[in-house]
Amino acid sequence: GESVGLHLPTLSVQEGDNSIINCAYSNSASDYFIWYKQESGKGPQFIIDIRSNMDKRQGQRVTVLLNKTVKHLSLQIAATQPGDSAVYFCAESSVGDYKLSFGAGTTVTVRA
Amino acid sequence: DAGITQSPRHKVTETGTPVTLRCHQTENHRYMYWYRQDPGHGLRLIHYSYGVKDTDKGEVSDGYSVSRSKTEDFLLTLESATSSQTSVYFCAISDDRGAYEQYFGPGTRLTVT
């Protein structure tokens, strides 16, 4: 079936460097792509979303890029901090569909 | 996790026993969801609700049932718990803007022995 997934299960980043987390999706009919952050022992937390008619969206220290040609989504975190250590999930949804499909997640570890 | 509570937070039960997990919200959001999270599988949708008494199945609904008699409460029942249902269960809510911005509860860690 169609699903959203991530390229790498783990990512180690030096504090202060930029992080790039990648996600490949297969459902070309999806309208929304979303990134969630899950800290240890907590529920996932919404970070940022992007609609399918956009290719870039920026938030506070984060940028999401969408390449519909190759069905690729990425999350860039600028100046990575220890508090960014978490599992990051991409997810997808469609207008009128009140469900999300999640990828397996990438664990980001920030090295001091 | 503001506005969403789950109870219990931890539970150990025996195979074959029924178990009910509760999700309570104070946000008056229309949509509520139950997910399970297992290593290597991310979050998988069990059931969801789009209003009082209105529920539907997710991708892993076998062995689970739900009920929503009030806007603020969404119950997940494992009819006869099995070891394969050992997992962390998350409740989430969203409003009419869409499913993409869901707010998650703190989770319930369930162990079936």
PDB file of C-alpha atoms in Angstrom:
ATOM      1  CA  GLY A   1       0.000   0.000   0.000  1.00  0.00           C
ATOM      2  CA  GLU A   2       0.997   3.642  -0.138  1.00  0.00           C
ATOM      3  CA  SER A   3       2.901   4.992   2.803  1.00  0.00           C
ATOM      4  CA  VAL A   4       5.181   7.700   4.083  1.00  0.00           C
ATOM      5  CA  GLY A   5       8.643   6.722   5.167  1.00  0.00           C
ATOM      6  CA  LEU A   6      12.001   8.123   6.154  1.00  0.00           C
ATOM      7  CA  HIS A   7      15.381   7.531   4.583  1.00  0.00           C
ATOM      8  CA  LEU A   8      17.481   7.066   7.692  1.00  0.00           C
ATOM      9  CA  PRO A   9      16.502   5.789  11.128  1.00  0.00           C
ATOM     10  CA  THR A  10      19.209   7.749  12.979  1.00  0.00           C
ATOM     11  CA  LEU A  11      21.097  11.019  12.577  1.00  0.00           C
ATOM     12  CA  SER A  12      23.943  12.318  14.740  1.00  0.00           C
ATOM     13  CA  VAL A  13      24.606  16.054  14.544  1.00  0.00           C
ATOM     14  CA  GLN A  14      27.159  18.343  16.144  1.00  0.00           C
ATOM     15  CA  GLU A  15      25.637  21.100  18.236  1.00  0.00           C
ATOM     16  CA  GLY A  16      25.450  24.280  16.187  1.00  0.00           C
ATOM     17  CA  ASP A  17      25.428  22.512  12.838  1.00  0.00           C
ATOM     18  CA  ASN A  18      22.398  22.346  10.580  1.00  0.00           C
ATOM     19  CA  SER A  19      20.376  19.120  10.476  1.00  0.00           C
ATOM     20  CA  ILE A  20      18.583  17.704   7.474  1.00  0.00           C
ATOM     21  CA  ILE A  21      16.021  14.962   7.967  1.00  0.00           C
ATOM     22  CA  ASN A  22      14.625  13.298   4.886  1.00  0.00           C
ATOM     23  CA  CYS A  23      11.382  11.563   4.062  1.00  0.00           C
ATOM     24  CA  ALA A  24      10.135   9.817   0.931  1.00  0.00           C
ATOM     25  CA  TYR A  25       6.449   9.467   0.250  1.00  0.00           C
ATOM     26  CA  SER A  26       4.524   7.499  -2.340  1.00  0.00           C
ATOM     27  CA  ASN A  27       0.987   8.914  -2.235  1.00  0.00           C
ATOM     28  CA  SER A  28       0.973  11.577  -4.933  1.00  0.00           C
ATOM     29  CA  ALA A  29      -2.611  12.507  -3.983  1.00  0.00           C
ATOM     30  CA  SER A  30      -1.640  13.806  -0.531  1.00  0.00           C
ATOM     31  CA  ASP A  31      -2.404  17.469   0.105  1.00  0.00           C
ATOM     32  CA  TYR A  32      -0.518  18.064   3.336  1.00  0.00           C
ATOM     33  CA  PHE A  33       2.835  16.964   4.618  1.00  0.00           C
ATOM     34  CA  ILE A  34       3.650  17.424   8.240  1.00  0.00           C
ATOM     35  CA  TRP A  35       6.607  17.077  10.584  1.00  0.00           C
ATOM     36  CA  TYR A  36       6.240  16.027  14.197  1.00  0.00           C
ATOM     37  CA  LYS A  37       8.830  15.922  16.966  1.00  0.00           C
ATOM     38  CA  GLN A  38       8.685  13.383  19.771  1.00  0.00           C
ATOM     39  CA  GLU A  39      10.871  13.827  22.828  1.00  0.00           C
ATOM     40  CA  SER A  40      11.629  10.885  25.041  1.00  0.00           C
ATOM     41  CA  GLY A  41       8.644   9.857  27.136  1.00  0.00           C
ATOM     42  CA  LYS A  42       6.270  12.330  25.518  1.00  0.00           C
ATOM     43  CA  GLY A  43       3.673  12.399  22.795  1.00  0.00           C
ATOM     44  CA  PRO A  44       4.503  13.776  19.336  1.00  0.00           C
ATOM     45  CA  GLN A  45       4.349  17.525  18.879  1.00  0.00           C
ATOM     46  CA  PHE A  46       3.438  19.352  15.669  1.00  0.00           C
ATOM     47  CA  ILE A  47       6.373  21.279  14.186  1.00  0.00           C
ATOM     48  CA  ILE A  48       5.403  22.503  10.741  1.00  0.00           C
ATOM     49  CA  ASP A  49       3.330  21.541   7.747  1.00  0.00           C
ATOM     50  CA  ILE A  50       3.402  22.275   4.035  1.00  0.00           C
ATOM     51  CA  ARG A  51       0.678  22.065   1.436  1.00  0.00           C
ATOM     52  CA  SER A  52       1.232  20.243  -1.816  1.00  0.00           C
ATOM     53  CA  ASN A  53       1.022  23.505  -3.815  1.00  0.00           C
ATOM     54  CA  MET A  54       4.118  24.847  -2.042  1.00  0.00           C
ATOM     55  CA  ASP A  55       7.755  23.812  -2.266  1.00  0.00           C
ATOM     56  CA  LYS A  56       9.166  25.574   0.784  1.00  0.00           C
ATOM     57  CA  ARG A  57       7.929  26.809   4.112  1.00  0.00           C
ATOM     58  CA  GLN A  58       9.898  28.344   6.952  1.00  0.00           C
ATOM     59  CA  GLY A  59       9.255  28.434  10.655  1.00  0.00           C
ATOM     60  CA  GLN A  60      11.349  29.296  13.642  1.00  0.00           C
ATOM     61  CA  ARG A  61      14.754  27.655  12.928  1.00  0.00           C
ATOM     62  CA  VAL A  62      13.059  25.063  10.743  1.00  0.00           C
ATOM     63  CA  THR A  63      12.451  24.855   7.011  1.00  0.00           C
ATOM     64  CA  VAL A  64      10.452  22.216   5.214  1.00  0.00           C
ATOM     65  CA  LEU A  65      11.116  21.494   1.561  1.00  0.00           C
ATOM     66  CA  LEU A  66       8.795  19.563  -0.712  1.00  0.00           C
ATOM     67  CA  ASN A  67       9.877  18.093  -4.038  1.00  0.00           C
ATOM     68  CA  LYS A  68       6.821  16.612  -5.678  1.00  0.00           C
ATOM     69  CA  THR A  69       8.748  15.465  -8.738  1.00  0.00           C
ATOM     70  CA  VAL A  70      10.673  12.889  -6.729  1.00  0.00           C
ATOM     71  CA  LYS A  71       8.159  12.657  -3.868  1.00  0.00           C
ATOM     72  CA  HIS A  72      10.622  13.842  -1.275  1.00  0.00           C
ATOM     73  CA  LEU A  73      10.138  15.872   1.882  1.00  0.00           C
ATOM     74  CA  SER A  74      12.847  17.248   4.129  1.00  0.00           C
ATOM     75  CA  LEU A  75      13.088  19.098   7.406  1.00  0.00           C
ATOM     76  CA  GLN A  76      16.028  21.386   7.972  1.00  0.00           C
ATOM     77  CA  ILE A  77      16.881  22.536  11.479  1.00  0.00           C
ATOM     78  CA  ALA A  78      19.252  25.486  11.726  1.00  0.00           C
ATOM     79  CA  ALA A  79      21.887  25.709  14.453  1.00  0.00           C
ATOM     80  CA  THR A  80      20.890  22.426  16.065  1.00  0.00           C
ATOM     81  CA  GLN A  81      20.608  22.558  19.836  1.00  0.00           C
ATOM     82  CA  PRO A  82      20.601  19.821  22.510  1.00  0.00           C
ATOM     83  CA  GLY A  83      16.848  20.342  22.883  1.00  0.00           C
ATOM     84  CA  ASP A  84      16.425  19.218  19.280  1.00  0.00           C
ATOM     85  CA  SER A  85      17.381  15.671  20.240  1.00  0.00           C
ATOM     86  CA  ALA A  86      14.219  13.679  19.544  1.00  0.00           C
ATOM     87  CA  VAL A  87      12.512  11.385  17.089  1.00  0.00           C
ATOM     88  CA  TYR A  88      11.161  13.196  14.039  1.00  0.00           C
ATOM     89  CA  PHE A  89       8.224  11.831  12.063  1.00  0.00           C
ATOM     90  CA  CYS A  90       6.899  12.895   8.724  1.00  0.00           C
ATOM     91  CA  ALA A  91       3.230  12.363   8.026  1.00  0.00           C
ATOM     92  CA  GLU A  92       0.812  12.968   5.206  1.00  0.00           C
ATOM     93  CA  SER A  93      -2.868  13.705   4.860  1.00  0.00           C
ATOM     94  CA  SER A  94      -5.410  14.818   2.311  1.00  0.00           C
ATOM     95  CA  VAL A  95      -8.142  17.443   2.318  1.00  0.00           C
ATOM     96  CA  GLY A  96     -11.312  15.921   3.717  1.00  0.00           C
ATOM     97  CA  ASP A  97      -9.446  12.967   5.193  1.00  0.00           C
ATOM     98  CA  TYR A  98      -9.198  13.409   8.935  1.00  0.00           C
ATOM     99  CA  LYS A  99      -6.443  10.857   9.297  1.00  0.00           C
ATOM    100  CA  LEU A 100      -2.674  10.974   9.187  1.00  0.00           C
ATOM    101  CA  SER A 101      -0.238   8.374   7.911  1.00  0.00           C
ATOM    102  CA  PHE A 102       3.080   8.436   9.724  1.00  0.00           C
ATOM    103  CA  GLY A 103       6.520   7.307   8.680  1.00  0.00           C
ATOM    104  CA  ALA A 104       8.731   5.223  10.966  1.00  0.00           C
ATOM    105  CA  GLY A 105      10.744   8.144  12.340  1.00  0.00           C
ATOM    106  CA  THR A 106      14.342   9.400  12.463  1.00  0.00           C
ATOM    107  CA  THR A 107      16.126   9.631  15.805  1.00  0.00           C
ATOM    108  CA  VAL A 108      18.248  12.785  15.981  1.00  0.00           C
ATOM    109  CA  THR A 109      21.055  12.909  18.533  1.00  0.00           C
ATOM    110  CA  VAL A 110      22.866  16.192  19.128  1.00  0.00           C
ATOM    111  CA  ARG A 111      26.532  15.900  20.154  1.00  0.00           C
ATOM    112  CA  ALA A 112      27.954  18.553  22.458  1.00  0.00           C
TER     113      ALA A 112
ATOM    114  CA  ASP B   1       0.022  17.787  26.263  1.00  0.00           C
ATOM    115  CA  ALA B   2      -2.109  20.609  27.573  1.00  0.00           C
ATOM    116  CA  GLY B   3      -5.782  19.807  27.445  1.00  0.00           C
ATOM    117  CA  ILE B   4      -5.362  16.068  26.888  1.00  0.00           C
ATOM    118  CA  THR B   5      -4.985  13.469  29.593  1.00  0.00           C
ATOM    119  CA  GLN B   6      -4.736   9.716  29.356  1.00  0.00           C
ATOM    120  CA  SER B   7      -5.401   7.186  32.080  1.00  0.00           C
ATOM    121  CA  PRO B   8      -3.880   5.046  33.262  1.00  0.00           C
ATOM    122  CA  ARG B   9      -0.352   6.090  32.328  1.00  0.00           C
ATOM    123  CA  HIS B  10       1.026   2.635  32.955  1.00  0.00           C
ATOM    124  CA  LYS B  11      -0.708  -0.717  33.140  1.00  0.00           C
ATOM    125  CA  VAL B  12       0.342  -4.338  33.377  1.00  0.00           C
ATOM    126  CA  THR B  13      -2.310  -6.920  32.651  1.00  0.00           C
ATOM    127  CA  GLU B  14      -2.590 -10.599  31.873  1.00  0.00           C
ATOM    128  CA  THR B  15      -3.379 -12.217  28.558  1.00  0.00           C
ATOM    129  CA  GLY B  16      -7.105 -12.679  28.035  1.00  0.00           C
ATOM    130  CA  THR B  17      -8.268  -9.863  30.303  1.00  0.00           C
ATOM    131  CA  PRO B  18     -10.216  -6.849  29.025  1.00  0.00           C
ATOM    132  CA  VAL B  19      -8.532  -3.466  29.308  1.00  0.00           C
ATOM    133  CA  THR B  20      -9.956   0.027  28.849  1.00  0.00           C
ATOM    134  CA  LEU B  21      -7.843   3.109  28.273  1.00  0.00           C
ATOM    135  CA  ARG B  22      -9.318   6.556  28.638  1.00  0.00           C
ATOM    136  CA  CYS B  23      -8.578   9.763  26.797  1.00  0.00           C
ATOM    137  CA  HIS B  24      -9.999  13.012  28.111  1.00  0.00           C
ATOM    138  CA  GLN B  25      -9.790  16.420  26.419  1.00  0.00           C
ATOM    139  CA  THR B  26     -10.785  19.893  27.544  1.00  0.00           C
ATOM    140  CA  GLU B  27     -10.364  21.559  24.127  1.00  0.00           C
ATOM    141  CA  ASN B  28     -13.805  20.694  22.748  1.00  0.00           C
ATOM    142  CA  HIS B  29     -12.169  19.352  19.580  1.00  0.00           C
ATOM    143  CA  ARG B  30     -14.342  17.307  17.275  1.00  0.00           C
ATOM    144  CA  TYR B  31     -11.826  14.656  16.196  1.00  0.00           C
ATOM    145  CA  MET B  32     -10.151  12.151  18.475  1.00  0.00           C
ATOM    146  CA  TYR B  33      -7.730   9.370  17.625  1.00  0.00           C
ATOM    147  CA  TRP B  34      -6.090   6.334  19.163  1.00  0.00           C
ATOM    148  CA  TYR B  35      -2.646   5.275  17.964  1.00  0.00           C
ATOM    149  CA  ARG B  36      -0.237   2.609  19.024  1.00  0.00           C
ATOM    150  CA  GLN B  37       3.504   3.085  18.808  1.00  0.00           C
ATOM    151  CA  ASP B  38       5.927   0.203  18.460  1.00  0.00           C
ATOM    152  CA  PRO B  39       9.643   0.178  17.615  1.00  0.00           C
ATOM    153  CA  GLY B  40      10.177   0.303  13.868  1.00  0.00           C
ATOM    154  CA  HIS B  41       6.512   1.033  13.094  1.00  0.00           C
ATOM    155  CA  GLY B  42       6.074   4.658  13.981  1.00  0.00           C
ATOM    156  CA  LEU B  43       2.511   5.559  14.918  1.00  0.00           C
ATOM    157  CA  ARG B  44      -0.312   3.419  13.608  1.00  0.00           C
ATOM    158  CA  LEU B  45      -3.942   4.471  13.763  1.00  0.00           C
ATOM    159  CA  ILE B  46      -6.254   2.106  15.632  1.00  0.00           C
ATOM    160  CA  HIS B  47      -9.589   3.954  15.602  1.00  0.00           C
ATOM    161  CA  TYR B  48     -10.752   7.506  15.332  1.00  0.00           C
ATOM    162  CA  SER B  49     -13.871   9.503  16.081  1.00  0.00           C
ATOM    163  CA  TYR B  50     -15.376  12.372  14.142  1.00  0.00           C
ATOM    164  CA  GLY B  51     -18.077  13.188  16.684  1.00  0.00           C
ATOM    165  CA  VAL B  52     -20.077  11.812  19.570  1.00  0.00           C
ATOM    166  CA  LYS B  53     -21.028   8.223  18.790  1.00  0.00           C
ATOM    167  CA  ASP B  54     -19.298   8.496  15.380  1.00  0.00           C
ATOM    168  CA  THR B  55     -16.225   6.300  15.052  1.00  0.00           C
ATOM    169  CA  ASP B  56     -14.316   4.511  12.334  1.00  0.00           C
ATOM    170  CA  LYS B  57     -11.541   1.972  12.013  1.00  0.00           C
ATOM    171  CA  GLY B  58      -7.909   2.712  11.374  1.00  0.00           C
ATOM    172  CA  GLU B  59      -5.245   0.457   9.938  1.00  0.00           C
ATOM    173  CA  VAL B  60      -4.761  -1.785  13.004  1.00  0.00           C
ATOM    174  CA  SER B  61      -8.241  -2.052  14.515  1.00  0.00           C
ATOM    175  CA  ASP B  62      -8.477  -5.830  15.020  1.00  0.00           C
ATOM    176  CA  GLY B  63      -8.839  -6.681  18.710  1.00  0.00           C
ATOM    177  CA  TYR B  64      -9.796  -3.123  19.681  1.00  0.00           C
ATOM    178  CA  SER B  65     -13.074  -1.292  20.115  1.00  0.00           C
ATOM    179  CA  VAL B  66     -13.831   2.324  20.958  1.00  0.00           C
ATOM    180  CA  SER B  67     -16.635   4.410  22.316  1.00  0.00           C
ATOM    181  CA  ARG B  68     -17.339   8.114  22.488  1.00  0.00           C
ATOM    182  CA  SER B  69     -20.426   9.059  24.466  1.00  0.00           C
ATOM    183  CA  LYS B  70     -19.270  12.605  25.207  1.00  0.00           C
ATOM    184  CA  THR B  71     -17.203  15.099  23.241  1.00  0.00           C
ATOM    185  CA  GLU B  72     -14.464  15.066  25.854  1.00  0.00           C
ATOM    186  CA  ASP B  73     -13.975  11.314  26.329  1.00  0.00           C
ATOM    187  CA  PHE B  74     -12.741   8.630  23.955  1.00  0.00           C
ATOM    188  CA  LEU B  75     -12.314   5.121  25.317  1.00  0.00           C
ATOM    189  CA  LEU B  76     -10.211   2.356  23.825  1.00  0.00           C
ATOM    190  CA  THR B  77     -11.007  -1.215  24.866  1.00  0.00           C
ATOM    191  CA  LEU B  78      -8.905  -4.279  24.303  1.00  0.00           C
ATOM    192  CA  GLU B  79     -11.550  -6.946  24.402  1.00  0.00           C
ATOM    193  CA  SER B  80      -9.167  -9.776  25.319  1.00  0.00           C
ATOM    194  CA  ALA B  81      -5.606  -8.554  25.688  1.00  0.00           C
ATOM    195  CA  THR B  82      -2.806 -10.402  23.898  1.00  0.00           C
ATOM    196  CA  SER B  83       0.957 -10.046  24.186  1.00  0.00           C
ATOM    197  CA  SER B  84       1.037  -8.490  20.703  1.00  0.00           C
ATOM    198  CA  GLN B  85      -0.932  -5.576  22.133  1.00  0.00           C
ATOM    199  CA  THR B  86       1.933  -4.634  24.428  1.00  0.00           C
ATOM    200  CA  SER B  87       2.664  -1.118  23.223  1.00  0.00           C
ATOM    201  CA  VAL B  88       2.525   2.568  23.993  1.00  0.00           C
ATOM    202  CA  TYR B  89      -0.885   4.006  23.208  1.00  0.00           C
ATOM    203  CA  PHE B  90      -1.381   7.644  22.311  1.00  0.00           C
ATOM    204  CA  CYS B  91      -4.556   9.624  22.089  1.00  0.00           C
ATOM    205  CA  ALA B  92      -4.711  12.676  19.826  1.00  0.00           C
ATOM    206  CA  ILE B  93      -7.236  15.376  19.020  1.00  0.00           C
ATOM    207  CA  SER B  94      -7.769  17.801  16.171  1.00  0.00           C
ATOM    208  CA  ASP B  95     -10.291  20.472  15.285  1.00  0.00           C
ATOM    209  CA  ASP B  96     -12.242  21.114  12.097  1.00  0.00           C
ATOM    210  CA  ARG B  97      -9.256  22.649  10.324  1.00  0.00           C
ATOM    211  CA  GLY B  98      -7.940  19.190   9.589  1.00  0.00           C
ATOM    212  CA  ALA B  99      -6.079  16.146  10.755  1.00  0.00           C
ATOM    213  CA  TYR B 100      -2.640  17.529  10.064  1.00  0.00           C
ATOM    214  CA  GLU B 101      -2.291  19.483  13.296  1.00  0.00           C
ATOM    215  CA  GLN B 102      -3.063  16.865  15.886  1.00  0.00           C
ATOM    216  CA  TYR B 103      -2.340  17.334  19.572  1.00  0.00           C
ATOM    217  CA  PHE B 104      -1.158  14.270  21.397  1.00  0.00           C
ATOM    218  CA  GLY B 105      -1.600  13.095  24.949  1.00  0.00           C
ATOM    219  CA  PRO B 106       1.255  11.811  27.123  1.00  0.00           C
ATOM    220  CA  GLY B 107       0.693   8.159  26.277  1.00  0.00           C
ATOM    221  CA  THR B 108      -0.178   4.956  28.138  1.00  0.00           C
ATOM    222  CA  ARG B 109       2.371   2.190  28.393  1.00  0.00           C
ATOM    223  CA  LEU B 110       0.546  -1.144  28.369  1.00  0.00           C
ATOM    224  CA  THR B 111       2.257  -4.448  29.066  1.00  0.00           C
ATOM    225  CA  VAL B 112       0.383  -7.707  28.517  1.00  0.00           C
ATOM    226  CA  THR B 113       2.019 -10.667  30.235  1.00  0.00           C
TER     227      THR B 113
END
